[in-house]
Coordinates of N, CA and C in Angstrom, one line a residue:
M51 N 0.8 -1.2 0.0 CA 0.0 0.0 0.0 C 0.9 1.2 0.0
L52 N 1.9 1.2 0.8 CA 2.8 2.4 0.8 C 3.5 2.6 -0.5
D53 N 3.8 1.6 -1.3 CA 4.4 1.7 -2.6 C 3.4 2.4 -3.5
K54 N 2.1 2.2 -3.5 CA 1.2 2.9 -4.4 C 1.2 4.4 -3.9
L55 N 1.2 4.7 -2.7 CA 1.2 6.0 -2.2 C 2.4 6.7 -2.6
D56 N 3.6 6.1 -2.5 CA 4.9 6.6 -2.9 C 4.9 7.0 -4.3
A57 N 4.4 6.1 -5.2 CA 4.4 6.3 -6.6 C 3.5 7.5 -6.9
A58 N 2.4 7.5 -6.2 CA 1.4 8.7 -6.6 C 2.1 10.0 -6.1
L59 N 2.7 10.0 -5.0 CA 3.3 11.2 -4.6 C 4.5 11.7 -5.5
R60 N 5.2 10.7 -5.9 CA 6.4 11.0 -6.8 C 5.8 11.6 -8.2
F61 N 4.7 11.0 -8.7 CA 4.1 11.5 -9.8 C 3.7 12.9 -9.7
Q62 N 3.0 13.3 -8.6 CA 2.5 14.6 -8.2 C 3.7 15.5 -8.1
Q63 N 4.8 15.1 -7.5 CA 5.9 15.9 -7.4 C 6.5 16.3 -8.7
E64 N 6.7 15.3 -9.6 CA 7.2 15.6 -11.0 C 6.3 16.5 -11.7
A65 N 4.9 16.3 -11.6 CA 4.0 17.1 -12.3 C 4.1 18.6 -11.8
L66 N 4.3 18.8 -10.6 CA 4.5 20.1 -10.0 C 5.8 20.7 -10.5
N67 N 6.8 19.9 -10.5 CA 8.1 20.4 -11.0 C 8.0 20.9 -12.5
L68 N 7.2 20.1 -13.3 CA 7.1 20.5 -14.7 C 6.3 21.8 -14.8
R69 N 5.2 21.9 -14.0 CA 4.4 23.1 -14.0 C 5.2 24.3 -13.6
A70 N 6.1 24.1 -12.7 CA 7.0 25.3 -12.1 C 7.9 25.7 -13.3
Q71 N 8.5 24.7 -14.0 CA 9.4 25.1 -15.1 C 8.6 25.8 -16.2
R72 N 7.4 25.4 -16.4 CA 6.6 26.0 -17.5 C 6.3 27.5 -17.0
Q73 N 6.0 27.7 -15.8 CA 5.6 29.0 -15.3 C 6.9 29.9 -15.4
E74 N 8.1 29.4 -15.1 CA 9.3 30.2 -15.2 C 9.5 30.6 -16.6
V75 N 9.3 29.8 -17.6 CA 9.5 30.1 -19.0 C 8.4 31.2 -19.3
L76 N 7.2 30.9 -19.0 CA 6.2 32.0 -19.3 C 6.5 33.3 -18.8
A77 N 6.9 33.3 -17.4 CA 7.3 34.6 -16.8 C 8.5 35.3 -17.5
A78 N 9.4 34.5 -17.9 CA 10.6 35.1 -18.6 C 10.2 35.6 -19.9
N79 N 9.2 35.0 -20.6 CA 8.8 35.4 -21.9 C 8.1 36.7 -21.7
I80 N 7.2 36.9 -20.8 CA 6.4 38.1 -20.5 C 7.4 39.2 -20.2
A81 N 8.3 38.9 -19.3 CA 9.3 39.9 -18.9 C 10.1 40.4 -20.2
Q82 N 10.5 39.4 -21.0 CA 11.3 39.7 -22.2 C 10.5 40.6 -23.1
C83 N 9.2 40.4 -23.2 CA 8.4 41.3 -24.2 C 8.2 42.6 -23.5
R84 N 8.0 42.7 -22.2 CA 7.7 44.0 -21.6 C 9.0 44.8 -21.5
Y85 N 10.2 44.2 -21.1 CA 11.4 44.9 -20.8 C 12.5 44.3 -21.7
P86 N 12.6 44.4 -22.9 CA 13.6 43.8 -23.8 C 15.0 44.1 -23.4
W87 N 15.3 45.3 -22.8 CA 16.6 45.7 -22.5 C 17.1 44.9 -21.2
L88 N 16.3 44.2 -20.5 CA 16.7 43.4 -19.4 C 17.0 41.9 -19.7
S89 N 16.6 41.6 -21.0 CA 16.7 40.2 -21.4 C 18.0 39.8 -21.7
G90 N 18.5 38.6 -21.2 CA 19.7 38.0 -21.7 C 19.5 36.7 -22.4
S91 N 18.2 36.5 -22.7 CA 17.9 35.2 -23.4 C 18.2 35.3 -24.9
R92 N 18.5 34.2 -25.4 CA 18.7 34.1 -26.9 C 17.4 33.8 -27.7
Y93 N 16.3 33.5 -27.0 CA 15.0 33.2 -27.7 C 14.2 34.4 -27.6
R94 N 13.5 34.7 -28.7 CA 12.5 35.8 -28.8 C 11.2 35.2 -29.0
F95 N 10.2 35.6 -28.1 CA 8.8 35.0 -28.2 C 7.8 36.1 -28.6
C96 N 8.2 37.4 -28.6 CA 7.4 38.4 -28.9 C 7.8 39.1 -30.2
Q97 N 6.9 39.9 -30.8 CA 7.2 40.6 -32.1 C 7.4 42.1 -31.9

């Protein structure tokens, strides 16, 4: 029973990590579009 709980919690942890990474990318893209002089990124997502 604990194995199933552990697997479920690991899955949830990984899902949260992926969502956090996605949020960081989105925040960086918004910041890059609003303040292009602050950007050190090599990717451009706005026009």
